[in-house]
PDB file of C-alpha atoms in Angstrom:
ATOM      1  CA  MET G   1     221.259 138.549  25.527  1.00 42.00           C
ATOM      2  CA  LYS G   2     223.599 139.545  22.667  1.00 47.00           C
ATOM      3  CA  LEU G   3     224.735 137.114  20.032  1.00 48.00           C
ATOM      4  CA  ASN G   4     228.442 136.339  20.304  1.00 56.00           C
ATOM      5  CA  ILE G   5     229.472 135.619  16.708  1.00 52.00           C
ATOM      6  CA  GLY G   6     232.965 134.629  17.810  1.00 55.00           C
ATOM      7  CA  GLU G   7     231.626 131.499  19.487  1.00 58.00           C
ATOM      8  CA  LEU G   8     230.484 130.143  16.127  1.00 55.00           C
ATOM      9  CA  PHE G   9     234.140 129.901  15.058  1.00 59.00           C
ATOM     10  CA  ASN G  10     235.356 128.500  18.384  1.00 63.00           C
ATOM     11  CA  LEU G  11     236.233 124.808  18.135  1.00 66.00           C
ATOM     12  CA  GLU G  12     235.800 124.308  21.884  1.00 69.00           C
ATOM     13  CA  TYR G  13     232.259 125.725  21.702  1.00 64.00           C
ATOM     14  CA  TRP G  14     231.249 123.157  19.068  1.00 64.00           C
ATOM     15  CA  ARG G  15     232.968 120.363  20.981  1.00 68.00           C
ATOM     16  CA  GLN G  16     230.911 121.174  24.085  1.00 67.00           C
ATOM     17  CA  LEU G  17     227.761 121.495  22.029  1.00 62.00           C
ATOM     18  CA  LEU G  18     228.198 118.113  20.342  1.00 64.00           C
ATOM     19  CA  SER G  19     229.090 116.403  23.614  1.00 66.00           C
ATOM     20  CA  ILE G  20     225.618 117.039  25.043  1.00 65.00           C
ATOM     21  CA  ASP G  21     223.673 113.870  25.774  1.00 64.00           C
ATOM     22  CA  VAL G  22     220.742 114.020  23.360  1.00 62.00           C
ATOM     23  CA  PHE G  23     218.752 111.642  25.572  1.00 68.00           C
ATOM     24  CA  SER G  24     219.116 113.723  28.710  1.00 72.00           C
ATOM     25  CA  LEU G  25     215.973 115.273  30.198  1.00 76.00           C
ATOM     26  CA  PRO G  26     217.110 118.937  29.816  1.00 75.00           C
ATOM     27  CA  PHE G  27     217.934 118.387  26.131  1.00 73.00           C
ATOM     28  CA  LEU G  28     214.563 116.710  25.426  1.00 79.00           C
ATOM     29  CA  ILE G  29     212.751 119.534  27.232  1.00 84.00           C
ATOM     30  CA  ASN G  30     214.548 122.075  25.043  1.00 79.00           C
ATOM     31  CA  VAL G  31     213.566 120.133  21.916  1.00 81.00           C
ATOM     32  CA  LEU G  32     209.937 119.999  23.103  1.00 86.00           C
ATOM     33  CA  ASP G  33     210.065 123.740  23.819  1.00 86.00           C
ATOM     34  CA  ILE G  34     211.215 124.461  20.261  1.00 86.00           C
ATOM     35  CA  ILE G  35     208.569 122.163  18.754  1.00 90.00           C
ATOM     36  CA  VAL G  36     205.741 123.790  20.733  1.00 88.00           C
ATOM     37  CA  VAL G  37     206.888 127.298  19.758  1.00 87.00           C
ATOM     38  CA  TRP G  38     207.198 126.222  16.119  1.00 86.00           C
ATOM     39  CA  TYR G  39     203.683 124.733  16.216  1.00 86.00           C
ATOM     40  CA  ILE G  40     202.208 127.931  17.694  1.00 82.00           C
ATOM     41  CA  VAL G  41     203.900 130.069  15.030  1.00 79.00           C
ATOM     42  CA  TYR G  42     202.690 127.653  12.339  1.00 80.00           C
ATOM     43  CA  LYS G  43     199.075 127.873  13.554  1.00 74.00           C
ATOM     44  CA  LEU G  44     199.358 131.663  13.756  1.00 71.00           C
ATOM     45  CA  ILE G  45     200.471 131.819  10.124  1.00 69.00           C
ATOM     46  CA  GLN G  46     197.542 129.576   9.183  1.00 67.00           C
ATOM     47  CA  LEU G  47     195.107 131.901  10.947  1.00 63.00           C
ATOM     48  CA  VAL G  48     196.300 135.066   9.196  1.00 60.00           C
ATOM     49  CA  ARG G  49     196.983 133.508   5.798  1.00 59.00           C
ATOM     50  CA  GLY G  50     194.862 135.207   3.183  1.00 52.00           C
ATOM     51  CA  THR G  51     194.016 138.176   5.452  1.00 55.00           C
ATOM     52  CA  LYS G  52     195.291 141.725   5.631  1.00 57.00           C
ATOM     53  CA  ALA G  53     197.142 140.835   8.831  1.00 60.00           C
ATOM     54  CA  ILE G  54     199.693 138.847   6.817  1.00 62.00           C
ATOM     55  CA  GLN G  55     201.127 142.173   5.668  1.00 63.00           C
ATOM     56  CA  LEU G  56     201.745 143.043   9.315  1.00 66.00           C
ATOM     57  CA  PHE G  57     203.735 139.863   9.838  1.00 69.00           C
ATOM     58  CA  LYS G  58     205.828 140.586   6.762  1.00 72.00           C
ATOM     59  CA  GLY G  59     206.585 144.066   8.122  1.00 73.00           C
ATOM     60  CA  VAL G  60     207.485 142.726  11.572  1.00 74.00           C
ATOM     61  CA  ALA G  61     209.772 140.112   9.994  1.00 78.00           C
ATOM     62  CA  MET G  62     211.516 142.849   8.005  1.00 82.00           C
ATOM     63  CA  PHE G  63     212.079 145.015  11.107  1.00 80.00           C
ATOM     64  CA  ILE G  64     213.391 142.023  13.078  1.00 82.00           C
ATOM     65  CA  GLY G  65     215.752 141.212  10.211  1.00 84.00           C
ATOM     66  CA  ILE G  66     217.058 144.797  10.108  1.00 85.00           C
ATOM     67  CA  ARG G  67     217.455 144.794  13.893  1.00 82.00           C
ATOM     68  CA  PHE G  68     219.425 141.521  13.782  1.00 83.00           C
ATOM     69  CA  VAL G  69     221.743 142.734  11.009  1.00 86.00           C
ATOM     70  CA  ALA G  70     222.266 146.089  12.770  1.00 83.00           C
ATOM     71  CA  GLU G  71     223.249 144.335  16.009  1.00 81.00           C
ATOM     72  CA  LEU G  72     225.461 141.929  14.094  1.00 82.00           C
ATOM     73  CA  ILE G  73     227.586 144.630  12.452  1.00 83.00           C
ATOM     74  CA  GLY G  74     227.460 147.083  15.365  1.00 82.00           C
ATOM     75  CA  LEU G  75     224.989 149.760  14.169  1.00 84.00           C
ATOM     76  CA  HIS G  76     223.792 150.560  17.700  1.00 84.00           C
ATOM     77  CA  THR G  77     221.659 153.589  16.817  1.00 87.00           C
ATOM     78  CA  LEU G  78     219.767 151.688  14.112  1.00 84.00           C
ATOM     79  CA  SER G  79     219.409 148.730  16.467  1.00 83.00           C
ATOM     80  CA  TRP G  80     217.941 151.002  19.178  1.00 87.00           C
ATOM     81  CA  LEU G  81     215.553 152.558  16.640  1.00 87.00           C
ATOM     82  CA  MET G  82     214.332 149.140  15.501  1.00 83.00           C
ATOM     83  CA  ASP G  83     213.764 148.173  19.158  1.00 82.00           C
ATOM     84  CA  GLN G  84     211.473 151.201  19.567  1.00 83.00           C
ATOM     85  CA  VAL G  85     209.600 150.458  16.341  1.00 80.00           C
ATOM     86  CA  ILE G  86     209.033 146.827  17.338  1.00 76.00           C
ATOM     87  CA  THR G  87     208.007 147.696  20.919  1.00 78.00           C
ATOM     88  CA  TYR G  88     205.472 150.390  20.049  1.00 76.00           C
ATOM     89  CA  GLY G  89     204.507 148.697  16.799  1.00 74.00           C
ATOM     90  CA  VAL G  90     203.057 145.765  18.744  1.00 71.00           C
ATOM     91  CA  ILE G  91     200.713 148.132  20.595  1.00 78.00           C
ATOM     92  CA  ALA G  92     199.704 149.852  17.349  1.00 75.00           C
ATOM     93  CA  ALA G  93     199.108 146.489  15.660  1.00 69.00           C
ATOM     94  CA  ILE G  94     196.759 145.376  18.450  1.00 70.00           C
ATOM     95  CA  VAL G  95     194.649 148.503  17.875  1.00 73.00           C
ATOM     96  CA  ILE G  96     194.743 148.394  14.051  1.00 67.00           C
ATOM     97  CA  PHE G  97     194.163 144.660  13.676  1.00 64.00           C
ATOM     98  CA  GLN G  98     191.708 144.219  16.540  1.00 66.00           C
ATOM     99  CA  PRO G  99     189.052 142.515  14.323  1.00 61.00           C
ATOM    100  CA  GLU G 100     191.588 139.968  12.995  1.00 60.00           C
ATOM    101  CA  ILE G 101     192.888 139.257  16.508  1.00 63.00           C
ATOM    102  CA  ARG G 102     189.348 138.809  17.802  1.00 63.00           C
ATOM    103  CA  ARG G 103     188.455 136.384  15.017  1.00 57.00           C
ATOM    104  CA  GLY G 104     191.688 134.481  15.590  1.00 60.00           C
ATOM    105  CA  LEU G 105     190.917 134.038  19.281  1.00 62.00           C
ATOM    106  CA  GLU G 106     187.369 132.964  18.448  1.00 57.00           C
ATOM    107  CA  HIS G 107     188.753 130.363  16.046  1.00 57.00           C
ATOM    108  CA  LEU G 108     191.246 129.183  18.667  1.00 59.00           C
ATOM    109  CA  GLY G 109     188.380 128.710  21.110  1.00 58.00           C
ATOM    110  CA  ARG G 110     186.586 126.508  18.592  1.00 51.00           C
ATOM    111  CA  THR G 111     189.653 124.338  17.878  1.00 53.00           C
ATOM    112  CA  THR G 112     189.629 120.841  19.320  1.00 51.00           C
ATOM    113  CA  PHE G 113     192.616 118.678  20.242  1.00 48.00           C
ATOM    114  CA  PHE G 114     190.833 115.479  19.326  1.00 49.00           C
ATOM    115  CA  THR G 115     190.694 113.601  16.055  1.00 50.00           C
ATOM    116  CA  PRO G 116     187.496 114.221  14.075  1.00 52.00           C
ATOM    117  CA  SER G 117     184.842 111.573  14.445  1.00 55.00           C
ATOM    118  CA  LYS G 118     183.153 109.660  11.677  1.00 58.00           C
ATOM    119  CA  ASN G 119     179.969 111.621  12.377  1.00 62.00           C
ATOM    120  CA  GLU G 120     181.739 114.889  11.538  1.00 66.00           C
ATOM    121  CA  LYS G 121     182.894 113.473   8.208  1.00 69.00           C
ATOM    122  CA  ASN G 122     179.368 112.267   7.462  1.00 79.00           C
ATOM    123  CA  LYS G 123     178.031 115.755   8.211  1.00 83.00           C
ATOM    124  CA  ASP G 124     180.451 117.250   5.699  1.00 86.00           C
ATOM    125  CA  GLU G 125     179.374 114.727   3.084  1.00 89.00           C
ATOM    126  CA  GLU G 126     175.711 115.557   3.711  1.00 91.00           C
ATOM    127  CA  MET G 127     176.532 119.268   3.473  1.00 93.00           C
ATOM    128  CA  ILE G 128     178.183 118.783   0.076  1.00 94.00           C
ATOM    129  CA  LYS G 129     175.197 116.743  -1.152  1.00 94.00           C
ATOM    130  CA  SER G 130     172.897 119.590  -0.119  1.00 95.00           C
ATOM    131  CA  PHE G 131     175.068 122.097  -1.985  1.00 96.00           C
ATOM    132  CA  ASP G 132     175.036 119.879  -5.071  1.00 96.00           C
ATOM    133  CA  LYS G 133     171.251 119.530  -5.005  1.00 96.00           C
ATOM    134  CA  ALA G 134     170.764 123.298  -4.715  1.00 96.00           C
ATOM    135  CA  ILE G 135     173.426 124.105  -7.332  1.00 96.00           C
ATOM    136  CA  GLN G 136     171.975 121.724  -9.910  1.00 96.00           C
ATOM    137  CA  TYR G 137     168.459 123.066  -9.415  1.00 96.00           C
ATOM    138  CA  MET G 138     169.490 126.735  -9.585  1.00 96.00           C
ATOM    139  CA  SER G 139     171.961 126.262 -12.438  1.00 95.00           C
ATOM    140  CA  LYS G 140     169.351 124.666 -14.725  1.00 95.00           C
ATOM    141  CA  ARG G 141     166.870 127.465 -13.992  1.00 94.00           C
ATOM    142  CA  LYS G 142     169.444 130.296 -14.033  1.00 94.00           C
ATOM    143  CA  ILE G 143     168.753 131.330 -10.447  1.00 95.00           C
ATOM    144  CA  GLY G 144     171.619 133.485  -9.182  1.00 94.00           C
ATOM    145  CA  ALA G 145     173.258 132.366  -5.944  1.00 96.00           C
ATOM    146  CA  LEU G 146     176.207 133.295  -3.736  1.00 96.00           C
ATOM    147  CA  ILE G 147     177.205 130.867  -0.973  1.00 97.00           C
ATOM    148  CA  THR G 148     180.297 131.535   1.170  1.00 97.00           C
ATOM    149  CA  ILE G 149     181.613 128.781   3.430  1.00 96.00           C
ATOM    150  CA  GLU G 150     183.809 129.850   6.358  1.00 93.00           C
ATOM    151  CA  ARG G 151     186.960 127.820   6.831  1.00 88.00           C
ATOM    152  CA  ASN G 152     189.918 128.883   9.021  1.00 82.00           C
ATOM    153  CA  THR G 153     189.588 132.666   8.802  1.00 80.00           C
ATOM    154  CA  GLY G 154     186.612 134.087  10.688  1.00 81.00           C
ATOM    155  CA  LEU G 155     183.968 135.978   8.696  1.00 89.00           C
ATOM    156  CA  GLU G 156     182.303 137.673  11.657  1.00 86.00           C
ATOM    157  CA  GLU G 157     182.379 141.192  10.202  1.00 88.00           C
ATOM    158  CA  TYR G 158     180.455 139.981   7.129  1.00 93.00           C
ATOM    159  CA  ILE G 159     178.110 137.761   9.123  1.00 93.00           C
ATOM    160  CA  GLU G 160     177.093 140.834  11.123  1.00 91.00           C
ATOM    161  CA  THR G 161     175.742 142.449   7.922  1.00 93.00           C
ATOM    162  CA  GLY G 162     173.313 139.595   7.207  1.00 95.00           C
ATOM    163  CA  ILE G 163     169.993 138.333   8.504  1.00 94.00           C
ATOM    164  CA  PRO G 164     170.550 135.600  11.147  1.00 94.00           C
ATOM    165  CA  LEU G 165     169.138 132.157  10.324  1.00 94.00           C
ATOM    166  CA  ASP G 166     171.208 129.536  12.219  1.00 92.00           C
ATOM    167  CA  ALA G 167     169.499 126.821  10.169  1.00 94.00           C
ATOM    168  CA  ASP G 168     170.489 123.319   9.105  1.00 94.00           C
ATOM    169  CA  ILE G 169     171.878 123.080   5.580  1.00 94.00           C
ATOM    170  CA  THR G 170     169.432 121.544   3.130  1.00 94.00           C
ATOM    171  CA  GLY G 171     169.193 121.859  -0.628  1.00 94.00           C
ATOM    172  CA  GLU G 172     165.554 122.891  -0.391  1.00 95.00           C
ATOM    173  CA  LEU G 173     166.274 125.754   2.007  1.00 95.00           C
ATOM    174  CA  LEU G 174     169.157 127.071  -0.101  1.00 95.00           C
ATOM    175  CA  ILE G 175     166.955 126.994  -3.197  1.00 95.00           C
ATOM    176  CA  ASN G 176     164.158 128.792  -1.389  1.00 95.00           C
ATOM    177  CA  ILE G 177     166.521 131.515  -0.141  1.00 95.00           C
ATOM    178  CA  PHE G 178     167.722 132.410  -3.639  1.00 95.00           C
ATOM    179  CA  ILE G 179     164.347 132.346  -5.411  1.00 94.00           C
ATOM    180  CA  PRO G 180     164.107 135.816  -7.046  1.00 91.00           C
ATOM    181  CA  ASN G 181     161.976 138.548  -5.440  1.00 88.00           C
ATOM    182  CA  THR G 182     161.918 136.886  -2.033  1.00 88.00           C
ATOM    183  CA  PRO G 183     163.038 138.774   1.118  1.00 88.00           C
ATOM    184  CA  LEU G 184     166.226 136.712   1.608  1.00 89.00           C
ATOM    185  CA  HIS G 185     167.509 136.268  -1.949  1.00 87.00           C
ATOM    186  CA  ASP G 186     169.714 139.369  -2.166  1.00 89.00           C
ATOM    187  CA  GLY G 187     173.346 139.159  -0.987  1.00 92.00           C
ATOM    188  CA  ALA G 188     175.282 136.117   0.174  1.00 95.00           C
ATOM    189  CA  VAL G 189     174.529 133.121   2.343  1.00 96.00           C
ATOM    190  CA  ILE G 190     177.364 132.428   4.805  1.00 96.00           C
ATOM    191  CA  ILE G 191     177.907 128.925   6.156  1.00 95.00           C
ATOM    192  CA  ARG G 192     179.582 128.565   9.545  1.00 92.00           C
ATOM    193  CA  ASP G 193     180.133 125.399  11.604  1.00 88.00           C
ATOM    194  CA  GLY G 194     177.851 123.301   9.408  1.00 90.00           C
ATOM    195  CA  LYS G 195     174.935 125.754   9.647  1.00 93.00           C
ATOM    196  CA  ILE G 196     173.428 128.448   7.445  1.00 95.00           C
ATOM    197  CA  SER G 197     174.517 131.318   9.665  1.00 94.00           C
ATOM    198  CA  VAL G 198     173.019 134.255   7.741  1.00 95.00           C
ATOM    199  CA  SER G 199     171.557 135.290   4.418  1.00 95.00           C
ATOM    200  CA  CYS G 200     171.588 138.711   2.721  1.00 94.00           C
ATOM    201  CA  ALA G 201     175.181 139.269   3.850  1.00 95.00           C
ATOM    202  CA  TYR G 202     177.383 141.851   2.140  1.00 94.00           C
ATOM    203  CA  LEU G 203     180.819 140.731   0.967  1.00 94.00           C
ATOM    204  CA  PRO G 204     183.751 143.006   0.052  1.00 92.00           C
ATOM    205  CA  LEU G 205     184.030 143.680  -3.680  1.00 92.00           C
ATOM    206  CA  SER G 206     187.347 142.898  -5.352  1.00 89.00           C
ATOM    207  CA  ASP G 207     189.234 145.725  -7.061  1.00 85.00           C
ATOM    208  CA  SER G 208     191.115 143.299  -9.292  1.00 83.00           C
ATOM    209  CA  VAL G 209     191.455 144.474 -12.880  1.00 81.00           C
ATOM    210  CA  LEU G 210     192.157 140.893 -13.942  1.00 81.00           C
ATOM    211  CA  LEU G 211     188.533 139.837 -13.440  1.00 86.00           C
ATOM    212  CA  PRO G 212     186.885 139.656 -16.900  1.00 86.00           C
ATOM    213  CA  LYS G 213     184.113 142.199 -17.472  1.00 84.00           C
ATOM    214  CA  GLU G 214     181.542 139.529 -18.257  1.00 86.00           C
ATOM    215  CA  PHE G 215     181.495 138.582 -14.582  1.00 90.00           C
ATOM    216  CA  GLY G 216     179.102 140.616 -12.470  1.00 89.00           C
ATOM    217  CA  THR G 217     178.819 141.752  -8.857  1.00 92.00           C
ATOM    218  CA  ARG G 218     178.400 138.224  -7.453  1.00 93.00           C
ATOM    219  CA  HIS G 219     181.716 137.085  -8.913  1.00 94.00           C
ATOM    220  CA  ARG G 220     183.460 140.293  -7.797  1.00 93.00           C
ATOM    221  CA  ALA G 221     182.103 139.855  -4.246  1.00 94.00           C
ATOM    222  CA  ALA G 222     183.142 136.188  -4.200  1.00 94.00           C
ATOM    223  CA  LEU G 223     186.649 137.082  -5.343  1.00 92.00           C
ATOM    224  CA  GLY G 224     186.750 139.918  -2.801  1.00 91.00           C
ATOM    225  CA  VAL G 225     186.068 137.652   0.171  1.00 92.00           C
ATOM    226  CA  SER G 226     188.680 135.173  -1.119  1.00 90.00           C
ATOM    227  CA  GLU G 227     191.261 138.002  -1.064  1.00 86.00           C
ATOM    228  CA  VAL G 228     190.768 138.673   2.663  1.00 85.00           C
ATOM    229  CA  SER G 229     190.084 135.129   3.907  1.00 86.00           C
ATOM    230  CA  ASP G 230     190.444 131.461   3.008  1.00 86.00           C
ATOM    231  CA  ALA G 231     186.678 131.025   2.597  1.00 92.00           C
ATOM    232  CA  LEU G 232     185.345 128.996  -0.313  1.00 95.00           C
ATOM    233  CA  THR G 233     182.528 130.690  -2.241  1.00 96.00           C
ATOM    234  CA  ILE G 234     180.123 129.110  -4.721  1.00 97.00           C
ATOM    235  CA  ILE G 235     178.578 131.314  -7.416  1.00 97.00           C
ATOM    236  CA  VAL G 236     175.697 130.430  -9.717  1.00 96.00           C
ATOM    237  CA  SER G 237     175.359 132.924 -12.558  1.00 94.00           C
ATOM    238  CA  GLU G 238     171.924 134.433 -13.093  1.00 93.00           C
ATOM    239  CA  GLU G 239     172.712 135.137 -16.771  1.00 92.00           C
ATOM    240  CA  THR G 240     174.207 131.802 -17.857  1.00 92.00           C
ATOM    241  CA  GLY G 241     173.569 129.346 -15.024  1.00 93.00           C
ATOM    242  CA  ASN G 242     177.291 128.535 -14.946  1.00 95.00           C
ATOM    243  CA  VAL G 243     178.849 127.473 -11.641  1.00 96.00           C
ATOM    244  CA  SER G 244     182.065 129.071 -10.377  1.00 96.00           C
ATOM    245  CA  ILE G 245     184.123 128.836  -7.198  1.00 96.00           C
ATOM    246  CA  THR G 246     186.543 131.282  -5.593  1.00 95.00           C
ATOM    247  CA  LEU G 247     189.242 130.074  -3.222  1.00 92.00           C
ATOM    248  CA  ASN G 248     192.561 131.555  -2.076  1.00 86.00           C
ATOM    249  CA  ASN G 249     192.271 134.630  -4.302  1.00 86.00           C
ATOM    250  CA  GLN G 250     191.536 132.520  -7.384  1.00 90.00           C
ATOM    251  CA  LEU G 251     188.390 132.322  -9.522  1.00 93.00           C
ATOM    252  CA  TYR G 252     187.547 128.949 -11.049  1.00 94.00           C
ATOM    253  CA  PRO G 253     184.809 129.667 -13.615  1.00 94.00           C
ATOM    254  CA  ASP G 254     182.376 127.471 -15.553  1.00 93.00           C
ATOM    255  CA  LEU G 255     182.850 124.304 -13.511  1.00 94.00           C
ATOM    256  CA  SER G 256     181.187 121.027 -14.334  1.00 94.00           C
ATOM    257  CA  GLN G 257     179.411 119.073 -11.599  1.00 94.00           C
ATOM    258  CA  GLU G 258     182.364 116.707 -11.294  1.00 94.00           C
ATOM    259  CA  LYS G 259     184.895 119.537 -10.941  1.00 95.00           C
ATOM    260  CA  TYR G 260     183.067 121.545  -8.292  1.00 95.00           C
ATOM    261  CA  LEU G 261     182.292 118.404  -6.290  1.00 94.00           C
ATOM    262  CA  ASN G 262     186.001 117.490  -6.358  1.00 94.00           C
ATOM    263  CA  MET G 263     186.887 120.975  -5.090  1.00 93.00           C
ATOM    264  CA  LEU G 264     184.325 120.768  -2.282  1.00 94.00           C
ATOM    265  CA  ASN G 265     185.524 117.310  -1.248  1.00 92.00           C
ATOM    266  CA  ASP G 266     189.162 118.433  -1.291  1.00 90.00           C
ATOM    267  CA  ALA G 267     188.386 121.513   0.819  1.00 88.00           C
ATOM    268  CA  PHE G 268     186.088 120.012   3.439  1.00 86.00           C
ATOM    269  CA  ILE G 269     186.752 116.274   3.614  1.00 78.00           C
ATOM    270  CA  LEU G 270     190.192 115.320   2.285  1.00 54.00           C
ATOM    271  CA  GLU G 271     192.268 118.316   3.410  1.00 46.00           C
ATOM    272  CA  GLU G 272     190.766 120.692   5.908  1.00 42.00           C
ATOM    273  CA  LYS G 273     189.588 118.279   8.550  1.00 43.00           C
ATOM    274  CA  PRO G 274     192.918 116.543   9.143  1.00 43.00           C
ATOM    275  CA  LYS G 275     194.720 119.884   9.240  1.00 43.00           C
ATOM    276  CA  GLU G 276     192.312 121.666  11.507  1.00 45.00           C
ATOM    277  CA  LYS G 277     191.099 118.914  13.794  1.00 45.00           C
ATOM    278  CA  LYS G 278     194.159 116.691  13.958  1.00 48.00           C
ATOM    279  CA  ASN G 279     195.300 115.637  17.387  1.00 49.00           C
ATOM    280  CA  ILE G 280     198.124 117.989  18.446  1.00 49.00           C
ATOM    281  CA  PHE G 281     200.295 115.076  19.563  1.00 49.00           C
ATOM    282  CA  HIS G 282     199.834 113.323  16.217  1.00 55.00           C
ATOM    283  CA  THR G 283     200.841 116.534  14.463  1.00 55.00           C
ATOM    284  CA  ILE G 284     204.063 116.809  16.491  1.00 54.00           C
ATOM    285  CA  LEU G 285     204.940 113.155  15.844  1.00 53.00           C
ATOM    286  CA  ASP G 286     204.229 113.538  12.106  1.00 59.00           C
ATOM    287  CA  GLU G 287     206.516 116.564  11.889  1.00 55.00           C
ATOM    288  CA  LEU G 288     209.289 114.785  13.821  1.00 52.00           C
ATOM    289  CA  ASN G 289     209.049 111.819  11.460  1.00 56.00           C
ATOM    290  CA  ARG G 290     209.115 114.123   8.442  1.00 53.00           C
ATOM    291  CA  LEU G 291     212.189 115.993   9.734  1.00 50.00           C
ATOM    292  CA  ASN G 292     213.875 112.703  10.582  1.00 50.00           C
ATOM    293  CA  LYS G 293     213.305 111.359   7.051  1.00 49.00           C
ATOM    294  CA  GLY G 294     214.514 114.609   5.543  1.00 47.00           C
ATOM    295  CA  GLY G 295     217.730 114.396   7.492  1.00 44.00           C
ATOM    296  CA  LYS G 296     218.581 110.916   6.266  1.00 45.00           C
TER     297      LYS G 296
END
C-alpha cells in the first residue's frame, strides 16, 4: 500500500479521522495492536543493545528511511533497489548474526510474564553478599579475579570456552577458584541465572586506545565483554588489589566497597529485575499512563 500524501492535506480526511469513536471495539483493537508491536520492538532493542547486532538495526533503519523518502518523491528505481536490499538483506542478516539471534531466542525462552517473587530478590541479595565476601578477601591479599555476570545479552559463546561448574554462588568457592596456581584460577568466572556457570572462560579483549596502560589483560577483557554485551564484570587487580567494574562499555576503576555494592544493587536489585521480570500487562499500563501524563 502506497502512502497518499495528498490525504494529509485533505480536510475531509481529518474530519473522518477525528469522528471515529475512540471507545469502539475496532479502535481499541487497533490501539492494542500498536502497543503490542511497540513492546516487541522495544524488547528487541533491549536484547541487541550493546551487541554487534545493533549496527545491523541502524543499517536497516537507514535503508528503510531511504526507501520511504524515495517513494515519497517518486524515485522509483531507487525505491525498487532499496526493496531488493531489504528483502535479501534479511536473509543475509540471519546467516551473519546467527549467534546473536540464537542467544536472543534463548533469552526470550527464559523470560517470565510474572512479577518476581520475594525469594528471587533474596537470592540476588545473597549473591551480592557472596561477591562482597570474595572481593574483600581477594582485594586485601591481592588475588587477581575476573567475574562476569550475564544480564540481558547471552554470553553463550564465551561460556562454551570455559570449564562447566553449574555451582551455587558462595564467597568461599569464588575465593578458592581464584587462588593462584590452581587449575581453575586462569580466565574468567561467568555467572548465569544465579549460578557459577563456568570458570576459565576466555573473554574478548578490547581494542580501545582509551584504556590506560597501567591496566592489564583482566581489565582489557572485562572492557571487551562490556563492548559486546550488557554484562557486568568485576575485576580485582593482582598488582594493587583495587576493585573495578565494567558495564555498558565503561570502566569504573578503584571502587570502594560502598561504591561497588551500590553498583551491584542498582544492576541486580533496583533496576534489572523490574525491567526484565515485570508483568507484561503492568508494563503496558505503565506506558499508557506515562503517555497520558505526557499528553496533558
